[in-house]
Each structure stands twice: as structure tokens, then as C-alpha cells.
Tab-separated table of N, CA and C and ligand atoms in Angstrom:
chain	number	residue	atom	x	y	z
A	260	UNK	N	117.916	72.340	80.499
A	260	UNK	CA	117.982	73.462	81.447
A	260	UNK	C	118.727	74.661	80.849
A	261	UNK	N	119.602	74.406	79.857
A	261	UNK	CA	120.375	75.505	79.296
A	261	UNK	C	119.482	76.573	78.664
A	262	UNK	N	118.474	76.100	77.954
A	262	UNK	CA	117.515	76.993	77.324
A	262	UNK	C	116.835	77.874	78.388
A	263	UNK	N	116.474	77.265	79.522
A	263	UNK	CA	115.813	78.001	80.594
A	263	UNK	C	116.759	79.036	81.208
A	264	UNK	N	118.021	78.655	81.381
A	264	UNK	CA	119.013	79.592	81.906
A	264	UNK	C	119.150	80.809	80.997
A	265	UNK	N	119.147	80.528	79.695
A	265	UNK	CA	119.282	81.602	78.714
A	265	UNK	C	118.095	82.574	78.822
A	266	UNK	N	116.883	82.006	79.000
A	266	UNK	CA	115.689	82.859	79.119
A	266	UNK	C	115.832	83.802	80.324
A	267	UNK	N	116.287	83.245	81.464
A	267	UNK	CA	116.459	84.085	82.661
A	267	UNK	C	117.489	85.178	82.413
A	268	UNK	N	118.617	84.799	81.818
A	268	UNK	CA	119.680	85.782	81.581
A	268	UNK	C	119.232	86.878	80.628
A	269	UNK	N	118.472	86.489	79.611
A	269	UNK	CA	117.962	87.479	78.656
A	269	UNK	C	117.059	88.511	79.327
A	270	UNK	N	116.421	88.087	80.431
A	270	UNK	CA	115.542	89.009	81.152
A	270	UNK	C	116.253	89.667	82.335
A	271	UNK	N	117.562	89.519	82.401
A	271	UNK	CA	118.328	90.158	83.466
A	271	UNK	C	118.135	89.521	84.824
A	272	UNK	N	117.774	88.221	84.841
A	272	UNK	CA	117.563	87.515	86.106
A	272	UNK	C	118.690	86.501	86.293
A	273	UNK	N	119.317	86.540	87.468
A	273	UNK	CA	120.399	85.601	87.752
A	273	UNK	C	119.797	84.205	87.951
A	274	UNK	N	120.246	83.216	87.160
A	274	UNK	CA	119.655	81.881	87.297
A	274	UNK	C	120.044	81.222	88.622
A	275	UNK	N	119.065	80.797	89.394
A	275	UNK	CA	119.314	79.993	90.590
A	275	UNK	C	118.491	78.723	90.436
A	276	UNK	N	118.781	77.731	91.264
A	276	UNK	CA	118.078	76.442	91.152
A	276	UNK	C	116.563	76.637	91.272
A	277	UNK	N	116.145	77.435	92.272
A	277	UNK	CA	114.714	77.645	92.486
A	277	UNK	C	114.052	78.378	91.328
A	278	UNK	N	114.720	79.402	90.818
A	278	UNK	CA	114.152	80.174	89.705
A	278	UNK	C	113.983	79.290	88.476
A	279	UNK	N	114.974	78.430	88.254
A	279	UNK	CA	114.894	77.528	87.103
A	279	UNK	C	113.728	76.542	87.264
A	280	UNK	N	113.499	76.091	88.495
A	280	UNK	CA	112.389	75.161	88.739
A	280	UNK	C	111.035	75.816	88.465
A	281	UNK	N	110.872	77.055	88.938
A	281	UNK	CA	109.607	77.765	88.723
A	281	UNK	C	109.407	78.029	87.231
A	282	UNK	N	110.490	78.436	86.572
A	282	UNK	CA	110.415	78.704	85.130
A	282	UNK	C	110.047	77.434	84.365
A	283	UNK	N	110.646	76.313	84.755
A	283	UNK	CA	110.382	75.039	84.093
A	283	UNK	C	108.907	74.655	84.265
A	284	UNK	N	108.398	74.810	85.487
A	284	UNK	CA	107.000	74.463	85.745
A	284	UNK	C	106.065	75.309	84.883
A	285	UNK	N	106.358	76.612	84.786
A	285	UNK	CA	105.521	77.497	83.974
A	285	UNK	C	105.620	77.125	82.495
A	286	UNK	N	106.845	76.814	82.047
A	286	UNK	CA	107.060	76.521	80.632
A	286	UNK	C	106.356	75.235	80.224
A	287	UNK	N	106.222	74.307	81.169
A	287	UNK	CA	105.615	73.022	80.833
A	287	UNK	C	104.094	73.060	80.839
A	288	UNK	N	103.518	74.122	81.359
A	288	UNK	CA	102.057	74.163	81.499
A	288	UNK	C	101.348	74.505	80.192
A	289	UNK	N	101.915	75.396	79.413
A	289	UNK	CA	101.322	75.838	78.157
A	289	UNK	C	99.955	76.479	78.322
A	290	UNK	N	99.606	76.851	79.506
A	290	UNK	CA	98.380	77.606	79.742
A	290	UNK	C	98.547	78.342	81.069
A	291	UNK	N	97.761	79.372	81.309
A	291	UNK	CA	97.919	80.111	82.561
A	291	UNK	C	97.513	79.256	83.758
A	292	UNK	N	98.336	79.254	84.787
A	292	UNK	CA	98.071	78.413	85.955
A	292	UNK	C	97.874	79.268	87.204
A	293	UNK	N	97.160	78.714	88.159
A	293	UNK	CA	96.961	79.398	89.428
A	293	UNK	C	98.129	79.074	90.357
A	294	UNK	N	98.218	79.840	91.435
A	294	UNK	CA	99.248	79.603	92.448
A	294	UNK	C	99.130	78.169	92.984
A	295	UNK	N	97.912	77.710	93.202
A	295	UNK	CA	97.698	76.365	93.751
A	295	UNK	C	98.230	75.294	92.795
A	296	UNK	N	98.008	75.486	91.497
A	296	UNK	CA	98.503	74.517	90.518
A	296	UNK	C	100.025	74.510	90.487
A	297	UNK	N	100.629	75.702	90.622
A	297	UNK	CA	102.096	75.775	90.650
A	297	UNK	C	102.652	75.067	91.882
A	298	UNK	N	101.998	75.285	93.021
A	298	UNK	CA	102.440	74.634	94.259
A	298	UNK	C	102.400	73.124	94.115
A	299	UNK	N	101.353	72.627	93.431
A	299	UNK	CA	101.230	71.182	93.227
A	299	UNK	C	102.369	70.621	92.387
A	300	UNK	N	102.826	71.407	91.401
A	300	UNK	CA	103.837	70.865	90.505
A	300	UNK	C	105.259	71.111	90.999
A	301	UNK	N	105.425	71.961	92.010
A	301	UNK	CA	106.760	72.211	92.568
A	301	UNK	C	106.765	71.800	94.035
A	302	UNK	N	107.374	70.670	94.325
A	302	UNK	CA	107.365	70.167	95.702
A	302	UNK	C	108.425	70.826	96.565
A	303	UNK	N	109.550	71.208	95.933
A	303	UNK	CA	110.730	71.544	96.727
A	303	UNK	C	110.801	73.012	97.158
A	304	UNK	N	109.839	73.846	96.718
A	304	UNK	CA	109.868	75.252	97.129
A	304	UNK	C	108.551	75.570	97.825
A	305	UNK	N	108.618	76.307	98.942
A	305	UNK	CA	107.369	76.632	99.631
A	305	UNK	C	106.661	77.786	98.921
A	306	UNK	N	105.407	78.002	99.348
A	306	UNK	CA	104.542	78.965	98.679
A	306	UNK	C	105.165	80.359	98.607
A	307	UNK	N	105.780	80.810	99.712
A	307	UNK	CA	106.330	82.172	99.706
A	307	UNK	C	107.535	82.264	98.772
A	308	UNK	N	108.285	81.160	98.656
A	308	UNK	CA	109.415	81.130	97.729
A	308	UNK	C	108.939	81.214	96.282
A	309	UNK	N	107.873	80.491	95.975
A	309	UNK	CA	107.315	80.541	94.617
A	309	UNK	C	106.804	81.953	94.341
A	310	UNK	N	106.126	82.521	95.338
A	310	UNK	CA	105.551	83.850	95.152
A	310	UNK	C	106.637	84.904	94.914
A	311	UNK	N	107.732	84.820	95.683
A	311	UNK	CA	108.839	85.767	95.496
A	311	UNK	C	109.417	85.656	94.093
A	312	UNK	N	109.538	84.412	93.625
A	312	UNK	CA	110.086	84.196	92.286
A	312	UNK	C	109.151	84.763	91.222
A	313	UNK	N	107.844	84.558	91.396
A	313	UNK	CA	106.884	85.101	90.434
A	313	UNK	C	106.938	86.627	90.408
A	314	UNK	N	107.086	87.227	91.587
A	314	UNK	CA	107.178	88.685	91.674
A	314	UNK	C	108.402	89.185	90.912
A	315	UNK	N	109.508	88.477	91.088
A	315	UNK	CA	110.749	88.837	90.385
A	315	UNK	C	110.569	88.701	88.869
A	316	UNK	N	109.975	87.584	88.437
A	316	UNK	CA	109.730	87.376	87.004
A	316	UNK	C	108.864	88.505	86.453
A	317	UNK	N	107.862	88.887	87.222
A	317	UNK	CA	106.946	89.934	86.774
A	317	UNK	C	107.678	91.267	86.613
A	318	UNK	N	108.555	91.585	87.585
A	318	UNK	CA	109.325	92.831	87.515
A	318	UNK	C	110.231	92.866	86.292
A	319	UNK	N	110.653	91.684	85.846
A	319	UNK	CA	111.548	91.614	84.695
A	319	UNK	C	110.799	91.282	83.402
A	320	UNK	N	109.495	91.458	83.438
A	320	UNK	CA	108.639	91.275	82.248
A	320	UNK	C	108.748	89.889	81.630
A	321	UNK	N	108.872	88.891	82.502
A	321	UNK	CA	108.929	87.521	82.011
A	321	UNK	C	107.595	86.824	82.252
A	322	UNK	N	106.664	87.558	82.854
A	322	UNK	CA	105.428	86.924	83.307
A	322	UNK	C	104.226	87.759	82.891
A	323	UNK	N	103.153	87.064	82.547
A	323	UNK	CA	101.855	87.723	82.419
A	323	UNK	C	101.008	87.315	83.619
A	324	UNK	N	100.320	88.281	84.208
A	324	UNK	CA	99.359	87.962	85.257
A	324	UNK	C	97.978	88.172	84.677
A	325	UNK	N	97.169	87.147	84.758
A	325	UNK	CA	95.861	87.190	84.131
A	325	UNK	C	94.795	87.000	85.194
A	326	UNK	N	93.841	87.891	85.201
A	326	UNK	CA	92.738	87.778	86.144
A	326	UNK	C	91.581	87.115	85.417
A	327	UNK	N	91.210	85.896	85.822
A	327	UNK	CA	90.150	85.208	85.089
A	327	UNK	C	88.762	85.579	85.598
A	328	UNK	N	88.706	86.461	86.562
A	328	UNK	CA	87.414	86.980	86.997
A	328	UNK	C	86.645	86.059	87.923
A	329	UNK	N	87.104	84.844	88.155
A	329	UNK	CA	86.426	84.012	89.149
A	329	UNK	C	87.371	83.316	90.106
A	330	UNK	N	88.483	82.806	89.631
A	330	UNK	CA	89.345	82.075	90.555
A	330	UNK	C	90.585	82.874	90.935
A	331	UNK	N	90.662	84.102	90.512
A	331	UNK	CA	91.793	84.922	90.895
A	331	UNK	C	92.848	84.997	89.810
A	332	UNK	N	94.082	85.231	90.255
A	332	UNK	CA	95.159	85.506	89.315
A	332	UNK	C	95.761	84.206	88.794
A	333	UNK	N	96.046	84.176	87.505
A	333	UNK	CA	96.785	83.076	86.899
A	333	UNK	C	98.066	83.633	86.307
A	334	UNK	N	99.071	82.763	86.181
A	334	UNK	CA	100.376	83.198	85.692
A	334	UNK	C	100.760	82.434	84.442
A	335	UNK	N	101.412	83.098	83.515
A	335	UNK	CA	101.989	82.415	82.364
A	335	UNK	C	103.241	83.163	81.955
A	336	UNK	N	104.118	82.455	81.253
A	336	UNK	CA	105.328	83.095	80.758
A	336	UNK	C	104.976	84.043	79.628
A	337	UNK	N	105.684	85.157	79.578
A	337	UNK	CA	105.555	86.077	78.457
A	337	UNK	C	106.568	85.659	77.401
A	338	UNK	N	106.094	85.442	76.193
A	338	UNK	CA	107.002	84.992	75.131
A	338	UNK	C	107.457	86.120	74.219
A	339	UNK	N	107.260	87.351	74.657
A	339	UNK	CA	107.725	88.485	73.863
A	339	UNK	C	109.244	88.432	73.765
A	340	UNK	N	109.769	88.845	72.627
A	340	UNK	CA	111.208	88.734	72.430
A	340	UNK	C	111.945	90.052	72.641
A	341	UNK	N	111.311	91.170	72.328
A	341	UNK	CA	112.000	92.447	72.451
A	341	UNK	C	111.569	93.216	73.687
A	342	UNK	N	111.801	94.515	73.673
A	342	UNK	CA	111.425	95.359	74.800
A	342	UNK	C	109.915	95.578	74.848
A	343	UNK	N	109.290	95.497	73.672
A	343	UNK	CA	107.847	95.694	73.605
A	343	UNK	C	107.168	94.335	73.790
A	344	UNK	N	106.152	94.288	74.628
A	344	UNK	CA	105.440	93.038	74.856
A	344	UNK	C	104.525	92.749	73.667
A	345	UNK	N	105.033	91.913	72.745
A	345	UNK	CA	104.229	91.581	71.567
A	345	UNK	C	103.529	90.237	71.743
A	346	UNK	N	103.470	89.761	72.968
A	346	UNK	CA	102.845	88.460	73.238
A	346	UNK	C	101.564	88.646	74.049
A	347	UNK	N	100.827	89.703	73.783
A	347	UNK	CA	99.567	89.897	74.508
A	347	UNK	C	98.446	89.278	73.696
A	348	UNK	N	97.950	88.152	74.198
A	348	UNK	CA	96.904	87.455	73.454
A	348	UNK	C	95.641	87.324	74.294
A	349	UNK	N	94.585	86.993	73.608
A	349	UNK	CA	93.291	86.819	74.258
A	349	UNK	C	93.287	85.494	75.025
A	350	UNK	N	92.624	85.454	76.173
A	350	UNK	CA	92.447	84.212	76.919
A	350	UNK	C	90.977	83.825	76.955
A	351	UNK	N	90.762	82.541	77.095
A	351	UNK	CA	89.401	82.022	77.112
A	351	UNK	C	89.209	81.210	78.379
A	352	UNK	N	88.199	81.559	79.148
A	352	UNK	CA	87.917	80.807	80.367
A	352	UNK	C	86.649	79.981	80.179
A	353	UNK	N	86.786	78.653	80.342
A	353	UNK	CA	85.618	77.783	80.193
A	353	UNK	C	84.860	77.772	81.518
A	354	UNK	N	83.592	78.124	81.448
A	354	UNK	CA	82.796	78.216	82.674
A	354	UNK	C	82.292	76.859	83.138
A	355	UNK	N	82.549	75.802	82.357
A	355	UNK	CA	82.147	74.454	82.771
A	355	UNK	C	83.314	73.757	83.474
A	356	UNK	N	84.468	73.640	82.801
A	356	UNK	CA	85.597	72.909	83.403
A	356	UNK	C	86.576	73.852	84.110
A	357	UNK	N	86.346	75.146	84.042
A	357	UNK	CA	87.166	76.155	84.726
A	357	UNK	C	88.628	76.132	84.322
A	358	UNK	N	88.892	75.744	83.079
A	358	UNK	CA	90.253	75.870	82.569
A	358	UNK	C	90.362	77.192	81.828
A	359	UNK	N	91.574	77.750	81.818
A	359	UNK	CA	91.820	78.973	81.050
A	359	UNK	C	92.797	78.650	79.935
A	360	UNK	N	92.449	79.027	78.713
A	360	UNK	CA	93.247	78.700	77.534
A	360	UNK	C	93.930	79.956	76.992
A	361	UNK	N	95.098	79.767	76.375
A	361	UNK	CA	95.769	80.834	75.644
A	361	UNK	C	95.285	80.799	74.200
A	362	UNK	N	94.783	81.900	73.713
A	362	UNK	CA	94.444	81.977	72.293
A	362	UNK	C	95.531	82.803	71.625
A	363	UNK	N	96.680	82.134	71.399
A	363	UNK	CA	97.864	82.859	70.922
A	363	UNK	C	97.681	83.459	69.525
A	364	UNK	N	96.748	82.875	68.759
A	364	UNK	CA	96.492	83.393	67.416
A	364	UNK	C	95.654	84.673	67.458
A	365	UNK	N	95.112	84.993	68.631
A	365	UNK	CA	94.264	86.169	68.757
A	365	UNK	C	94.941	87.246	69.590
A	366	UNK	N	95.645	88.169	68.947
A	366	UNK	CA	96.254	89.254	69.716
A	366	UNK	C	95.179	90.129	70.359
A	367	UNK	N	95.526	90.696	71.503
A	367	UNK	CA	94.580	91.595	72.171
A	367	UNK	C	94.362	92.810	71.266
A	368	UNK	N	93.102	93.127	70.956
A	368	UNK	CA	92.851	94.293	70.099
A	368	UNK	C	93.379	95.561	70.757
A	369	UNK	N	93.981	96.428	69.969
A	369	UNK	CA	94.503	97.650	70.573
A	369	UNK	C	93.348	98.612	70.861
A	370	UNK	N	93.407	99.212	72.017
A	370	UNK	CA	92.338	100.098	72.465
A	370	UNK	C	92.829	101.531	72.352
A	371	UNK	N	92.080	102.382	71.700
A	371	UNK	CA	92.426	103.793	71.597
A	371	UNK	C	92.019	104.501	72.881
A	372	UNK	N	93.018	104.859	73.692
A	372	UNK	CA	92.719	105.506	74.968
A	372	UNK	C	92.634	107.016	74.772
A	373	UNK	N	91.798	107.667	75.591
A	373	UNK	CA	91.749	109.140	75.522
A	373	UNK	C	93.091	109.747	75.898
A	374	UNK	N	93.332	110.988	75.514
A	374	UNK	CA	94.577	111.686	75.831
A	374	UNK	C	94.882	111.615	77.323
A	375	UNK	N	96.135	111.351	77.655
A	375	UNK	CA	96.551	111.391	79.055
A	375	UNK	C	96.503	110.038	79.746
A	376	UNK	N	95.846	109.043	79.138
A	376	UNK	CA	95.787	107.716	79.748
A	376	UNK	C	96.903	106.849	79.171
A	377	UNK	N	97.663	106.202	80.073
A	377	UNK	CA	98.733	105.319	79.624
A	377	UNK	C	98.472	103.898	80.093
A	378	UNK	N	98.380	102.974	79.159
A	378	UNK	CA	98.096	101.588	79.515
A	378	UNK	C	99.342	100.903	80.065
A	379	UNK	N	99.185	100.117	81.106
A	379	UNK	CA	100.265	99.304	81.656
A	379	UNK	C	100.055	97.836	81.279
A	380	UNK	N	98.902	97.321	81.629
A	380	UNK	CA	98.594	95.929	81.307
A	380	UNK	C	97.206	95.855	80.693
A	381	UNK	N	96.961	94.788	79.967
A	381	UNK	CA	95.650	94.563	79.374
A	381	UNK	C	95.210	93.159	79.743
A	382	UNK	N	93.982	93.036	80.172
A	382	UNK	CA	93.404	91.745	80.471
A	382	UNK	C	92.264	91.512	79.511
A	383	UNK	N	92.382	90.549	78.647
A	383	UNK	CA	91.301	90.308	77.701
A	383	UNK	C	90.858	88.860	77.857
A	384	UNK	N	89.741	88.665	78.529
A	384	UNK	CA	89.267	87.324	78.854
A	384	UNK	C	87.897	87.095	78.230
A	385	UNK	N	87.806	86.059	77.420
A	385	UNK	CA	86.519	85.659	76.866
A	385	UNK	C	86.028	84.480	77.692
A	386	UNK	N	84.750	84.474	78.049
A	386	UNK	CA	84.206	83.359	78.825
A	386	UNK	C	83.169	82.597	78.023
A	387	UNK	N	83.099	81.310	78.261
A	387	UNK	CA	82.103	80.511	77.557
A	387	UNK	C	82.381	79.036	77.761
A	388	UNK	N	82.217	78.253	76.696
A	388	UNK	CA	82.389	76.803	76.775
A	388	UNK	C	83.503	76.385	75.821
A	389	UNK	N	84.439	75.581	76.331
A	389	UNK	CA	85.563	75.143	75.497
A	389	UNK	C	85.111	74.003	74.577
A	390	UNK	N	85.901	73.687	73.545
A	390	UNK	CA	85.501	72.631	72.599
A	390	UNK	C	85.276	71.271	73.274
A	391	UNK	N	86.110	70.922	74.265
A	391	UNK	CA	85.947	69.644	74.967
A	391	UNK	C	84.576	69.538	75.621
A	392	UNK	N	84.219	70.593	76.332
A	392	UNK	CA	82.947	70.580	77.061
A	392	UNK	C	81.773	70.644	76.086
A	393	UNK	N	81.930	71.421	75.022
A	393	UNK	CA	80.856	71.522	74.031
A	393	UNK	C	80.613	70.161	73.393
A	394	UNK	N	81.713	69.406	73.135
A	394	UNK	CA	81.584	68.086	72.516
A	394	UNK	C	80.850	67.115	73.428
A	395	UNK	N	80.973	67.334	74.746
A	395	UNK	CA	80.278	66.460	75.700
A	395	UNK	C	78.844	66.923	75.930
A	396	UNK	N	78.443	67.951	75.193
A	396	UNK	CA	77.070	68.435	75.304
A	396	UNK	C	76.792	69.208	76.576
A	397	UNK	N	77.867	69.684	77.221
A	397	UNK	CA	77.652	70.432	78.463
A	397	UNK	C	77.283	71.876	78.154
A	398	UNK	N	76.592	72.499	79.076
A	398	UNK	CA	76.304	73.916	78.941
A	398	UNK	C	76.766	74.603	80.218
A	399	UNK	N	76.811	75.908	80.201
A	399	UNK	CA	77.254	76.631	81.392
A	399	UNK	C	76.242	76.493	82.526
A	400	UNK	N	75.052	75.969	82.232
A	400	UNK	CA	74.040	75.870	83.283
A	400	UNK	C	74.163	74.594	84.109
A	401	UNK	N	74.796	73.547	83.528
A	401	UNK	CA	74.776	72.259	84.208
A	401	UNK	C	75.432	72.301	85.576
A	402	UNK	N	76.525	73.067	85.725
A	402	UNK	CA	77.234	72.968	86.998
A	402	UNK	C	76.540	73.712	88.139
A	403	UNK	N	75.479	74.421	87.842
A	403	UNK	CA	74.757	75.089	88.925
A	403	UNK	C	73.816	74.124	89.651
A	404	UNK	N	73.519	72.964	89.049
A	404	UNK	CA	72.526	72.053	89.626
A	404	UNK	C	73.065	71.226	90.767
A	405	UNK	N	74.394	71.001	90.805
A	405	UNK	CA	74.875	70.262	91.953
A	405	UNK	C	76.106	70.873	92.547
B	305	ZN	ZN1	85.661	73.209	79.366
B	306	ZN	ZN1	98.284	83.056	77.474
């Protein structure tokens, strides 16, 4: 838990029992999770408590919010170390098993914006079939049949 406390303090967040629990759940996932998945893994905090904590983490740049384009928003910890978010990576959404993966080796390509436009967040989601599903011979068409 000490490591988790340090992460909160580094982001200017006062460590509380609930915040540490939410942080621990996110840290153990290693992939972006939905609100429903977080609720499943945290029994002792209600949905609004989890949501408030996520909002706080987001305000302190400890969280990435990722829109997977079909199931809504997913959350993951931001592993950037400095003031600049250097942990913006590409995500991959499998259209067969509906899991979203972090492709940490693939940084989000920088986009040259026209004059006057300032980027706040970037969502870079690739969709297709993950290696597990491809190995089982599944295609994106199979799940439409039933
Ligand atoms: Zn898959
Ligand atoms: Zn990620």
C-alpha cells in the first residue's frame, strides 16, 4: 500500500482508505476497465463513491478516460511521470470478445493541428480481432449470428 500512497501524494491527492482501494483496483487491472468492472472488483464502496474518486483522479491527471466507441468510457491509470502526459498510447478494442487492450509500445501519433486549436485529450482506438480470438479462428462476423 505504501507505493500506492506515494502515487496519490505525487499527484497532490490526500490518501484515504477509499482512494487507495480504487487506485489498487485500477493498478491491478493492467487494462482499461469500465465502471461496471470496477464496481465488481470493489465491494466496499458504492457506485457514486467510486465515481467521485475517479473524477478526483482525473482532475489530478492520474487517470486516462478512454472511449471505446461501443461500451462507453473506460478508465486506466496514467503512468506519466512528469507534468507532461507521456503515457498516451494506442488502445485496441477486440470486436469479438469486447476487451480493450493497452498497446503501451505504440505511442499516440502526434497530430499537427491548425493554428488556434489546442488539444486536451487524444483518443486513439484501433478496432479488430485480438490474438486470442484470432487463434480460435473467430471473426468479427460470428457474434452477429446469435
Ligand atoms: Zn478478442
Ligand atoms: Zn492504456
